[in-house]
XYZ file of C-alpha atoms in Angstrom:
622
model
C -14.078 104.455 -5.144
C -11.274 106.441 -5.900
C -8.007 105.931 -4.553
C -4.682 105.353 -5.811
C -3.119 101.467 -6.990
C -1.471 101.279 -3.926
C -4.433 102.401 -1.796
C -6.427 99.858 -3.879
C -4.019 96.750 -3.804
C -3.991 97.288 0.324
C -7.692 97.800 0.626
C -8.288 94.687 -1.871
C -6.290 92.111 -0.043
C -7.530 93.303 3.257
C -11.201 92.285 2.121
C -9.828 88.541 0.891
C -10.644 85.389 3.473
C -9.439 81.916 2.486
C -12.138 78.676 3.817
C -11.897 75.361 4.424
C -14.141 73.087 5.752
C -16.376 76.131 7.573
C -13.232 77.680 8.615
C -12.526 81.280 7.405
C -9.209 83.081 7.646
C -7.923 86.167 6.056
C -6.079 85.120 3.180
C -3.453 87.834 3.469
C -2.729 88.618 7.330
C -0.421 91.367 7.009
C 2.721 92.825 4.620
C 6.555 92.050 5.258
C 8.403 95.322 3.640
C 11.687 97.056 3.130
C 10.911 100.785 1.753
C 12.792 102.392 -0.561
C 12.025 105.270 -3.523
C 10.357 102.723 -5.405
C 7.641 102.245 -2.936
C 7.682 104.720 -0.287
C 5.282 106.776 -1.637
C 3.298 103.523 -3.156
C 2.599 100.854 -1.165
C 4.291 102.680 1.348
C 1.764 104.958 2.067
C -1.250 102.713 1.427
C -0.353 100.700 4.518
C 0.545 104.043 6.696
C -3.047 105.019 5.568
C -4.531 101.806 6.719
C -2.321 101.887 9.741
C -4.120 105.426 10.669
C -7.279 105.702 9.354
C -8.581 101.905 9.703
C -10.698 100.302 7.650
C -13.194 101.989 6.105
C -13.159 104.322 9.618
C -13.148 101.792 11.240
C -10.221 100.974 14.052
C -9.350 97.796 12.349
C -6.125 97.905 10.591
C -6.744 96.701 6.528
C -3.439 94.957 6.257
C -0.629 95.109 9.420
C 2.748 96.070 8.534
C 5.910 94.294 9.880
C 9.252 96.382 9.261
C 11.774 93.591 7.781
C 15.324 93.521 7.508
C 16.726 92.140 4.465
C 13.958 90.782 1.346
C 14.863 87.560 0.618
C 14.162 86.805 4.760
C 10.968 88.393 3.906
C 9.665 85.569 1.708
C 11.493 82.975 3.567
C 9.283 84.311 7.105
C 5.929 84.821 4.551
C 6.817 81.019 3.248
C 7.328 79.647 6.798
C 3.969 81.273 7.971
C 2.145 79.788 4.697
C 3.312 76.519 6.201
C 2.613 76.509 9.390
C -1.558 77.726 8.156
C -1.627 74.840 6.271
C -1.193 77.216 2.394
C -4.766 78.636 3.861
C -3.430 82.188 4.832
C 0.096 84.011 4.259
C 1.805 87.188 3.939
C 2.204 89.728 1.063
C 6.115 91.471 0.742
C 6.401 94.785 -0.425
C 10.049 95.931 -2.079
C 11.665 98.523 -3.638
C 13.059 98.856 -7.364
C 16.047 97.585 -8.196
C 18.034 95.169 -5.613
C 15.375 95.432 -2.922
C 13.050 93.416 -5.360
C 15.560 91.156 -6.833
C 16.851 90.059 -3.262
C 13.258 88.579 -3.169
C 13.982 85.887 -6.042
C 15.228 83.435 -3.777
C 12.612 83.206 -1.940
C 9.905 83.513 -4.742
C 12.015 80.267 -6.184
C 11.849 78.653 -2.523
C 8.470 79.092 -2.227
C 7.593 77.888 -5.836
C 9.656 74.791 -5.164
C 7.447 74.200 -1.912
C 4.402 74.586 -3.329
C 3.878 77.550 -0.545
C 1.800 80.883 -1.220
C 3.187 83.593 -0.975
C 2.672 87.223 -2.272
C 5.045 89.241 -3.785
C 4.910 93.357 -4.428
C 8.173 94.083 -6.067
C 7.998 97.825 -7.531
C 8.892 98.500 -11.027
C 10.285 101.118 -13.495
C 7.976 103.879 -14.655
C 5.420 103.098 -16.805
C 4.996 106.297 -18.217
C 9.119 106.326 -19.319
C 8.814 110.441 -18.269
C 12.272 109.971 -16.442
C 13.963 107.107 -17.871
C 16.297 105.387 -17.106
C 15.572 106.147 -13.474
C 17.955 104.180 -11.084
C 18.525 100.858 -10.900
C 16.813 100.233 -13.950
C 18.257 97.599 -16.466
C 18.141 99.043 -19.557
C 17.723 95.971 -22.675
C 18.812 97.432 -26.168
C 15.947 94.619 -27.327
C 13.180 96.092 -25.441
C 11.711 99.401 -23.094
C 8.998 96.750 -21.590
C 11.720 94.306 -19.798
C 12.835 95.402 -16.421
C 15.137 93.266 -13.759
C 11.693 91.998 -12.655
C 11.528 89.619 -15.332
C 13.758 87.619 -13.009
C 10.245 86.597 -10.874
C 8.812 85.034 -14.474
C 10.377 81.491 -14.218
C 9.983 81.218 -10.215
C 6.675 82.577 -10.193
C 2.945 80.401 -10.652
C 1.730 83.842 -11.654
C 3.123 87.020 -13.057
C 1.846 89.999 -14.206
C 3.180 93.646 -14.467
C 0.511 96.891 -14.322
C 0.871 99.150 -16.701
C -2.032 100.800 -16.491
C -4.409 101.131 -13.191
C -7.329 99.646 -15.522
C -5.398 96.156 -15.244
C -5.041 95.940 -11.763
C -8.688 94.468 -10.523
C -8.271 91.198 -12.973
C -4.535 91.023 -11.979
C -5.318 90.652 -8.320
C -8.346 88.365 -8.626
C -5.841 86.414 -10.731
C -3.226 86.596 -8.341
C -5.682 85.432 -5.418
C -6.968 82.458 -7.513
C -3.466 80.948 -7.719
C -2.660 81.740 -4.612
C -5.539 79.961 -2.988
C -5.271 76.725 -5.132
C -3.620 73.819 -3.633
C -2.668 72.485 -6.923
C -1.542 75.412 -8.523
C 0.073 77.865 -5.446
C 3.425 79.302 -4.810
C 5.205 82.413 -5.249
C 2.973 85.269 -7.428
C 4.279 88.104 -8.041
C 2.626 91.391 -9.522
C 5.124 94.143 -10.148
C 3.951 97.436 -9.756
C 5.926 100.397 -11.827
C 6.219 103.303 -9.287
C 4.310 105.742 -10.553
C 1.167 104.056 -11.074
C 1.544 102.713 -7.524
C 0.697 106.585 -6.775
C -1.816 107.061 -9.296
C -5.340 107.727 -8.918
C -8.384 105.752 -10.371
C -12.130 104.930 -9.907
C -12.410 101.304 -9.230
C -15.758 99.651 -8.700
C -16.951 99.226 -5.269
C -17.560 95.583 -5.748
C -13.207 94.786 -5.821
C -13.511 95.423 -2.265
C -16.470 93.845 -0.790
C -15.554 90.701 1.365
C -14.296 87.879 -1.099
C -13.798 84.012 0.405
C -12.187 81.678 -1.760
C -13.403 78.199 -0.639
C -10.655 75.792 -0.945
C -12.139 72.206 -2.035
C -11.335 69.020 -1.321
C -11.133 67.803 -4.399
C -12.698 63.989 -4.407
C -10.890 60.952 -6.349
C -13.133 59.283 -9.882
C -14.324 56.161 -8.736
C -12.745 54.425 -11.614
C -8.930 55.594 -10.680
C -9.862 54.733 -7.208
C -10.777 50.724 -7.874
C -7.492 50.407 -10.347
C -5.671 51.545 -7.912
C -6.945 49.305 -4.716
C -6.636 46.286 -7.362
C -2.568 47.196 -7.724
C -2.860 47.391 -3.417
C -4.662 44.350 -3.220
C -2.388 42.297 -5.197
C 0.660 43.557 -3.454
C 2.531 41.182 -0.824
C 5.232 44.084 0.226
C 3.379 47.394 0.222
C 4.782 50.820 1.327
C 3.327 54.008 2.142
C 5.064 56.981 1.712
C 3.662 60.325 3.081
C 4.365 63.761 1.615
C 3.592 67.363 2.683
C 0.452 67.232 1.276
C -1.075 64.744 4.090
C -0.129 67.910 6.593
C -1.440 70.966 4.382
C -4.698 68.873 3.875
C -4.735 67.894 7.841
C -5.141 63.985 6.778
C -3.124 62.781 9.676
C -6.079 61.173 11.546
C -6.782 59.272 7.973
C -3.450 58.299 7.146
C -3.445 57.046 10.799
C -6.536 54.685 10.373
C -5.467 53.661 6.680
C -1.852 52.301 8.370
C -3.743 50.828 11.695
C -6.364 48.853 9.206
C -4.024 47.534 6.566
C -0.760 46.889 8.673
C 1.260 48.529 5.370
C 3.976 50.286 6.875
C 4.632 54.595 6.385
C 7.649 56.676 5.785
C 7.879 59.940 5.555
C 9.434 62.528 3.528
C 10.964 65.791 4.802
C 7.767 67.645 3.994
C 5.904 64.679 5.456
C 7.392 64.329 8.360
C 5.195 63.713 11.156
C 1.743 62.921 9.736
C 2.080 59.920 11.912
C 3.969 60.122 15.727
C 7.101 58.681 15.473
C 5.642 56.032 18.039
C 3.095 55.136 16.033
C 3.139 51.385 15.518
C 3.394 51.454 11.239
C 5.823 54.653 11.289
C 9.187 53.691 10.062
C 10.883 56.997 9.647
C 12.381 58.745 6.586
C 12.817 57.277 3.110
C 15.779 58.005 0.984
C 19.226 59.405 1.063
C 18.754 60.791 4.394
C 16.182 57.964 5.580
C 16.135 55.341 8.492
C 17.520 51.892 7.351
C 14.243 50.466 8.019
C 11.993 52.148 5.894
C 15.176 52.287 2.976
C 15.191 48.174 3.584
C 11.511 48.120 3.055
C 11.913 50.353 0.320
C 14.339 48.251 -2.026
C 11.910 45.485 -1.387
C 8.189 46.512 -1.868
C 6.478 46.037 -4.578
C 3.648 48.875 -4.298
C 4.953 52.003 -3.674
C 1.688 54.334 -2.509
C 3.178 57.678 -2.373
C 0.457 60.213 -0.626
C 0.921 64.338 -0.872
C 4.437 63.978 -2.288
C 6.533 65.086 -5.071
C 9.448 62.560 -4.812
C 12.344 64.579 -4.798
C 15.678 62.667 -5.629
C 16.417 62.131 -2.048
C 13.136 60.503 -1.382
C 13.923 58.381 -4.284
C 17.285 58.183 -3.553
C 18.547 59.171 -6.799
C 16.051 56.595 -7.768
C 18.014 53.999 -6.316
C 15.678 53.396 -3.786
C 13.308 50.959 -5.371
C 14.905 47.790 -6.631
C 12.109 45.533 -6.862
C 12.311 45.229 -10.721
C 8.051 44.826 -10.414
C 7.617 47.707 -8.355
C 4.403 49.333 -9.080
C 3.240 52.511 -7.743
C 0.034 54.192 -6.866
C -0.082 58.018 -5.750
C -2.116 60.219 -4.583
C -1.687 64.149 -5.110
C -4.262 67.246 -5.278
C -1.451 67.595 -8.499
C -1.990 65.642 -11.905
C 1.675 66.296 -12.155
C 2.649 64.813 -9.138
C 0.258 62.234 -9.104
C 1.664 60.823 -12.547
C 4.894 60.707 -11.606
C 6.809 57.259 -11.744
C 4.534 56.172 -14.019
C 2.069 55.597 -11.083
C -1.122 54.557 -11.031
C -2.827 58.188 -10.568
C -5.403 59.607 -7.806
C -5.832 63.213 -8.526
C -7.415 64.005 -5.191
C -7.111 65.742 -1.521
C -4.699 63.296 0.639
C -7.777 63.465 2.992
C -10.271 62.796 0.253
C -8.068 60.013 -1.283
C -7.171 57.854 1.577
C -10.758 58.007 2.736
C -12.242 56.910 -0.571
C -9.320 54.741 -1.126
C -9.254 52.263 2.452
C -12.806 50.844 1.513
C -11.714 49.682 -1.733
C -9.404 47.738 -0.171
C -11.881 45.241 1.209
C -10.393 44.891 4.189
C -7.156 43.790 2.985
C -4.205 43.397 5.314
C -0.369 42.778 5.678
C 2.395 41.219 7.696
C 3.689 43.813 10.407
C 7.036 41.941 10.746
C 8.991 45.694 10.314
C 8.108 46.679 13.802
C 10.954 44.382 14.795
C 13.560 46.816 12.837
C 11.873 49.863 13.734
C 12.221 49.305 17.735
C 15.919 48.357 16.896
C 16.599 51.674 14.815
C 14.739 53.373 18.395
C 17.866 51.486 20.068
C 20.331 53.084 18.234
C 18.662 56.672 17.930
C 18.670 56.724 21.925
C 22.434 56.009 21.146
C 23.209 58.572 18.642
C 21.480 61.257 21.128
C 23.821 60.118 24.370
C 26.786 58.898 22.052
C 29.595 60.997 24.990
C 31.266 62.063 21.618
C 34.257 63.972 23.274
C 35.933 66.689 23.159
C 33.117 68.785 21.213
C 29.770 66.848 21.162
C 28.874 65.551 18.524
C 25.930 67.552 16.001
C 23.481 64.058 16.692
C 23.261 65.018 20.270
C 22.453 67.983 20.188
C 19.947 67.207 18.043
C 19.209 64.803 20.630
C 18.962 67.756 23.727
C 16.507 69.629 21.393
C 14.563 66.832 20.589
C 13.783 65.948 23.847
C 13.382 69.568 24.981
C 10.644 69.895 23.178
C 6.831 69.613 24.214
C 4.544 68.118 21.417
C 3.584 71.289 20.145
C 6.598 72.676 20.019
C 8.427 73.285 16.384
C 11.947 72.850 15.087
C 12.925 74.448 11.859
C 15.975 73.806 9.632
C 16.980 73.989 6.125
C 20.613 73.525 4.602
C 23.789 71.711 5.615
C 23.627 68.312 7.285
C 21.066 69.010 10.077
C 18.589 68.038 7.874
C 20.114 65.128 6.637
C 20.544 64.023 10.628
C 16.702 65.452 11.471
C 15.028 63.515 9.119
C 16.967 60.397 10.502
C 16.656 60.689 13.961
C 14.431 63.598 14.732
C 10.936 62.001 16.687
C 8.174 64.108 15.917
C 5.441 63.879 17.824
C 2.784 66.412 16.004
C 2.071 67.348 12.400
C 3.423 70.975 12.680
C 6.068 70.209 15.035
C 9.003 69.241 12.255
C 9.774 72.110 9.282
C 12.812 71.207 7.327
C 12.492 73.336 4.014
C 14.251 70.379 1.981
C 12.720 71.457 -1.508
C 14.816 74.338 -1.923
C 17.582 73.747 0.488
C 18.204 77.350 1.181
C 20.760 78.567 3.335
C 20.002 81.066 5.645
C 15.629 80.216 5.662
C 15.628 79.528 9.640
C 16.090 82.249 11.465
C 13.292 84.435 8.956
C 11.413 80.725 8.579
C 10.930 80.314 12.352
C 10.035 84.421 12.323
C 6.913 83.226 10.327
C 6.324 80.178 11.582
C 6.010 81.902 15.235
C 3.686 84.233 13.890
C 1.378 82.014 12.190
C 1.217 80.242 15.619
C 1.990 81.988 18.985
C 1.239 79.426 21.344
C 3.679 77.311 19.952
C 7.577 77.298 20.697
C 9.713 77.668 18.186
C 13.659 76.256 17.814
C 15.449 77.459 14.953
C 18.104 75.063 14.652
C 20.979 76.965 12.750
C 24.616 76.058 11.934
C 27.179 79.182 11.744
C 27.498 78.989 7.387
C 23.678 79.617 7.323
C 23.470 82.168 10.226
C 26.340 83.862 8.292
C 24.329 83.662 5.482
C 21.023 84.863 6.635
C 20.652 86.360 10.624
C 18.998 90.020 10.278
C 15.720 88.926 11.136
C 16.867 88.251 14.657
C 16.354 92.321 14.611
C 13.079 92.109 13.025
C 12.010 89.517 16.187
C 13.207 91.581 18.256
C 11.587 94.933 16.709
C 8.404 92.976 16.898
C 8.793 91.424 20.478
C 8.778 87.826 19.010
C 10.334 85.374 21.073
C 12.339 82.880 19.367
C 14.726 80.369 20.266
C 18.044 79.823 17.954
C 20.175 77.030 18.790
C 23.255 78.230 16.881
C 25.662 75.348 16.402
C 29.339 76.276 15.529
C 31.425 73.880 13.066
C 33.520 75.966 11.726
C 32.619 75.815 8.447
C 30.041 74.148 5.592
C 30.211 70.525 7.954
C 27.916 68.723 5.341
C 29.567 69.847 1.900
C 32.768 68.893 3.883
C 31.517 65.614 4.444
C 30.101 65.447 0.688
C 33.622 66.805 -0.654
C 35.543 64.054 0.870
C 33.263 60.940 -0.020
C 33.508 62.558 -3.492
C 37.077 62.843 -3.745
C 37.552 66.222 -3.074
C 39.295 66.566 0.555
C 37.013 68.996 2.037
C 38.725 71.725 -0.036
C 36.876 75.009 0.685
C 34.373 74.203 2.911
C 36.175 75.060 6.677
C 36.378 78.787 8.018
C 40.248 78.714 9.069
C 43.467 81.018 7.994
C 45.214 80.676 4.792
C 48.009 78.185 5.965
C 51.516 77.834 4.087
C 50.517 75.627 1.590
C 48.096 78.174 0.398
C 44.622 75.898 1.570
C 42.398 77.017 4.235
C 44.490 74.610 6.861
C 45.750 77.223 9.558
C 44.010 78.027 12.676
C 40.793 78.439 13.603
C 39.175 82.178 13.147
C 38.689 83.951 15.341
C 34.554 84.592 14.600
C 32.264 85.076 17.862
C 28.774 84.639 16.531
C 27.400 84.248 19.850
C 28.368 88.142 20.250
C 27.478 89.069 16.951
C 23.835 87.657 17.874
C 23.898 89.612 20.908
C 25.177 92.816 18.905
C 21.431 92.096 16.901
C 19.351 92.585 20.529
C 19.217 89.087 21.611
C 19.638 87.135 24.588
C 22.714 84.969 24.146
C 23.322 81.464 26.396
C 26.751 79.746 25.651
C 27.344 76.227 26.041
C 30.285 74.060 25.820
C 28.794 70.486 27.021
C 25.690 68.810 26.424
C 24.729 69.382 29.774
C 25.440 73.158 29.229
C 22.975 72.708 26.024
C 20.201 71.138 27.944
C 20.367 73.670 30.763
C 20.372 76.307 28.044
C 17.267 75.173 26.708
C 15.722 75.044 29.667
C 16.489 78.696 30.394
C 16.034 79.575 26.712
C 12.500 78.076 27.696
C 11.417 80.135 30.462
C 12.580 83.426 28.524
C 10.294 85.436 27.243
C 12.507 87.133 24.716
C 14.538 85.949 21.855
C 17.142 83.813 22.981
C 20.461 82.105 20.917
C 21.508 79.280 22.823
C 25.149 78.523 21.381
C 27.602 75.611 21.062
C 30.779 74.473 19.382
C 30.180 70.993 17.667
C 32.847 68.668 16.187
C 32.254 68.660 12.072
C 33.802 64.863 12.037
C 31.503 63.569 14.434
C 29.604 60.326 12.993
C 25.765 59.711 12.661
C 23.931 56.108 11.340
C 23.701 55.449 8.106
C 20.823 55.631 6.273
C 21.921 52.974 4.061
C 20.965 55.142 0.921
C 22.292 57.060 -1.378
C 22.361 60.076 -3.730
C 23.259 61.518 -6.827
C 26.398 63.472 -6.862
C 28.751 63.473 -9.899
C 31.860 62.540 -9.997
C 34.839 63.390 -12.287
C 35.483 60.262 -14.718
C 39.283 61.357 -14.500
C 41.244 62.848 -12.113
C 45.451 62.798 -11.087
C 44.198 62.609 -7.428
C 44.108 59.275 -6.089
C 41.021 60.193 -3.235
C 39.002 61.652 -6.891
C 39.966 58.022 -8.234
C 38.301 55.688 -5.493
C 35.344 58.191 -5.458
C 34.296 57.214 -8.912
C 34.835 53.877 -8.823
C 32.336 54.517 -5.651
C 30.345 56.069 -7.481
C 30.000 53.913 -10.755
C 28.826 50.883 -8.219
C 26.002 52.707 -6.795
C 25.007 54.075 -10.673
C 24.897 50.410 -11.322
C 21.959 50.718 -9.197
C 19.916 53.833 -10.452
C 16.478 53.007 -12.563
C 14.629 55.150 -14.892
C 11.159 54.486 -14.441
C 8.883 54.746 -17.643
């Protein structure tokens, strides 16, 4: 079949299905681009041929194109659909040389640090060198072969670069195998030099039949299994802590049976967060720096930690303060050997599913005390506070956390990322479904929700989706309010205004450092940012970008807005002024931040003694 790389790359991942368990999807559902002279006449045109022609004459469209607006949203919307499909199905992105591919590296290192699939199509430099250097190429006095693409190697689980059209058949069936293994996946990226992207070859007919790469559950060995029941079984304090990887392998209903018939109580990390129902009589909430104080309490004390799907970031382990028990064992399980080692554990390389099935018989029936539900339905106490606190005269950021919360039906989804929402979700947020909470806490990346809740939406119509945005990442990150828009995607943004980075504030000042540089005010007289206010109306900028705007000034204004924001059936920003001082409950945890061993400033001073008195704490674990 003859037809150019570009042709071929859009045919190919039309004809690839991803199945699980009987289920088939396409693996690829469509292409997020930005065109430029790099691959306009590329990629570009492959997908305007597919648009028109159809598949194989056929009025089905090989691969749907969705016009984005800037490429880092791109990955961040392909990375939020991968999510929401479980890493089963997501989106390819198509850029242009230069800065329209590098803008994708954040989210190619986002993605990568989520274990999420996603595709990447950055163009390249000419392979043939007829014109070089052709613009906005980098040129390297070392080497003709590097490009600004080399970026993608360290954030990518596969990278390749195609020279030649001959190389592009084992690049993509490389590309797919990654991209379809849970314990492998993340951002690939093949880079495609602009001229071949135009150039013709034969490639065999058999690159474009239908290809469905079954995704396994892989089982535990028996052996690993029994050692680690025998570390369960000899436990009198056990803890469960569930990861992403009970959601993306749909294990809820096992996890849920696993708690019920041992009693052993589960948190939840910020990828895990509602595999169990907040009301679900072992669920304890969060672990770690931004965790309940029930499931931290429980944490400092058990002496099996069973850590299921997760990767134990340093705020689940609080800095890896949160285990004191100086025999703390753990046992995890993880479709990962490298996450499933960690903490020295006692391994299960398996599907969560898989794992917690094979693993609850071993148990022989073993249960423990339940005495935590005690704590838990006094944390529920003071949750119900933090969402109706009065805080006066801006509300405070908990409740309108709070007015969301309880705005939204079980299906519904909220999606965050950066700043201290996340910190406050993971506390109080009650989730009451398995795809309902998507904090992307891995990366941390400002300006994800807005293009995160794009993709998330798409993966899922029927659902309603709240991006819950604070006014440092919507500066950072709001054009794909056009591309929702553009695509008639109805969103809701609840766009909180602090006035400035509210959680690095908050982290400045316990460190010492006075909140310096982190409010949006005037230059005063002393030469800080300490004057007034200014004068930014992001409600009208949002409304400038084609969407439906609701301001609020009260909590009741919020949960009126919501309502309305419901019954839309466009996008709609619901906005409100918050106070950045306002207080939350402590977790009772902590985390990791450095700080200066000397200092002339007095504040600097009582941070470090701070400081040394929770290092005191930290453990290395073997």
């Amino acid at each position: 079949m003859k037809l150019t790389v570009g042709q071929a790359v859009v045919r190919f991942l039309a004809s690839q299905w991803t199945e699980r368990d009987g289920v088939e999807q396409r693996t690829i559902a469509g292409c997020f681009g930005i065109f430029g002279h790099g691959n306009v006449a590329g990629i570009g045109q492959a997908l305007l041929q597919a648009q028109r022609t159809g598949a194989a004459g056929t009025d089905t469209v090989d691969l749907p194109y969705h016009l984005a607006r800037n490429e880092q949203g791109m990955v961040h919307a392909a990375a939020g659909f991968a999510r929401m499909k479980n890493r089963l199905s997501t989106m390819a992105c198509t850029a242009s040389i230069g800065p329209g591919s590098t803008n994708m590296i954040t989210g190619a290192a986002l993605a990568t640090v989520n274990r999420l699939p996603v595709l990447l199509l950055p163009s390249d430099v000419f392979a043939t060198r007829a014109a070089s250097p052709v613009l906005q190429e980098l040129e390297d006095p070392r080497s003709y072969d590097i490009s600004v693409n080399d970026a993608f190697r360290p954030v990518s689980r596969f990278f390749d670069r195609i020279w030649r059209p001959e190389q592009l058949p084992s690049a993509l069936l490389a590309a797919l195998r990654v991209l379809t293994d849970p314990a492998e996946t993340g951002a690939v990226t093949l880079c495609l030099p602009q001229d071949v992207q135009a150039e013709a070859y034969d490639f065999p007919d058999a690159l474009f039949a239908k290809r469905v790469w079954h995704v396994a559950r892989p089982v535990a060995e028996p052996v690993a299994v029994q050692r680690a029941a025998e570390v369960i079984r000899n436990a009198e304090r056990p803890l469960l802590i569930a990861g992403g990887g009970v959601i993306y392998s749909e294990a809820s209903a096992e996890l849920d049976q696993f708690a019920r018939l041992t009693g052993i109580p589960v948190a939840d990390t910020q990828a895990g967060k509602g595999a169990l129902s907040w009301d679900h009589p072992n669920s304890v909430g969060g672990v770690g720096a931004t965790g309940t104080p029930v499931a931290n309490r429980l944490a400092r004390d058990a002496d099996v930690i069973i850590g299921v799907g997760t990767r134990y970031s340093d705020f689940t382990t609080a800095s890896r303060t949160a285990f004191r028990n100086p025999d703390v064992k753990f046992v995890n399980i993880n479709v990962t050997g490298f996450d499933a080692a960690k903490q020295s554990a006692f391994p299960i390389v398996a599907d969560a599913r898989a794992g917690l099935s094979e693993l609850l018989p071993a148990l022989d029936g073993k249960q423990f005390p339940t005495g935590y539900r005690v704590g838990v339905a006094e944390w529920q106490v003071a949750v119900d506070s933090a969402y109706h606190m009065g805080h006066s005269p801006l509300p405070a950021q908990a409740e309108v956390i709070g007015a969301v919360n309880e705005a939204c039906a079980a299906r519904d989804v909220v999606v965050q990322a950066a700043g201290s929402m996340p910190g406050d979700l993971q506390l109080l947020w009650r989730s009451n479904d398995p795809k309902q909470y998507h904090v992307e806490y891995g990366y941390s990346c400002m300006g994800f929700e807005i293009a995160g809740a794009l993709g998330i939406k798409m993966a899922d119509p029927s659902r309603e989706v709240y991006a819950l945005v604070g006014d440092g990442s919507y500066l950072m990150m709001s054009q794909e309010i056009v591309t929702a828009v553009s695509e008639g995607i109805k969103l809701i943004v609840v766009l909180v205004q602090n006035h400035g980075f509210a959680s690095i504030g908050a982290l400045s000042e316990s460190l010492g450092s006075q909140r310096f540089g982190t409010s949006y005010r005037y230059r005063g007289a002393t030469g800080d940012y300490d004057g007034g206010y200014l004068p930014v109306d992001l409600a009208a900028n949002a409304e400038s970008l084609g969407a439906s705007v609701i301001r609020c000034r009260t909590i009741a204004d919020l949960r009126d807005g919501l309502k309305r924001a419901r019954e839309a059936d466009r996008l709609t920003v619901v906005h409100i002024e918050t106070d950045p001082l306002s207080p939350v409950p402590s977790s009772e945890s902590w985390w990791d931040v450095p700080v200066p061993e000397i200092s002339d400033l007095s504040s600097t001073q009582a941070a470090r003694e701070v400081y040394d008195a929770a290092k005191r704490d930290q453990r290395h674990y073997l």
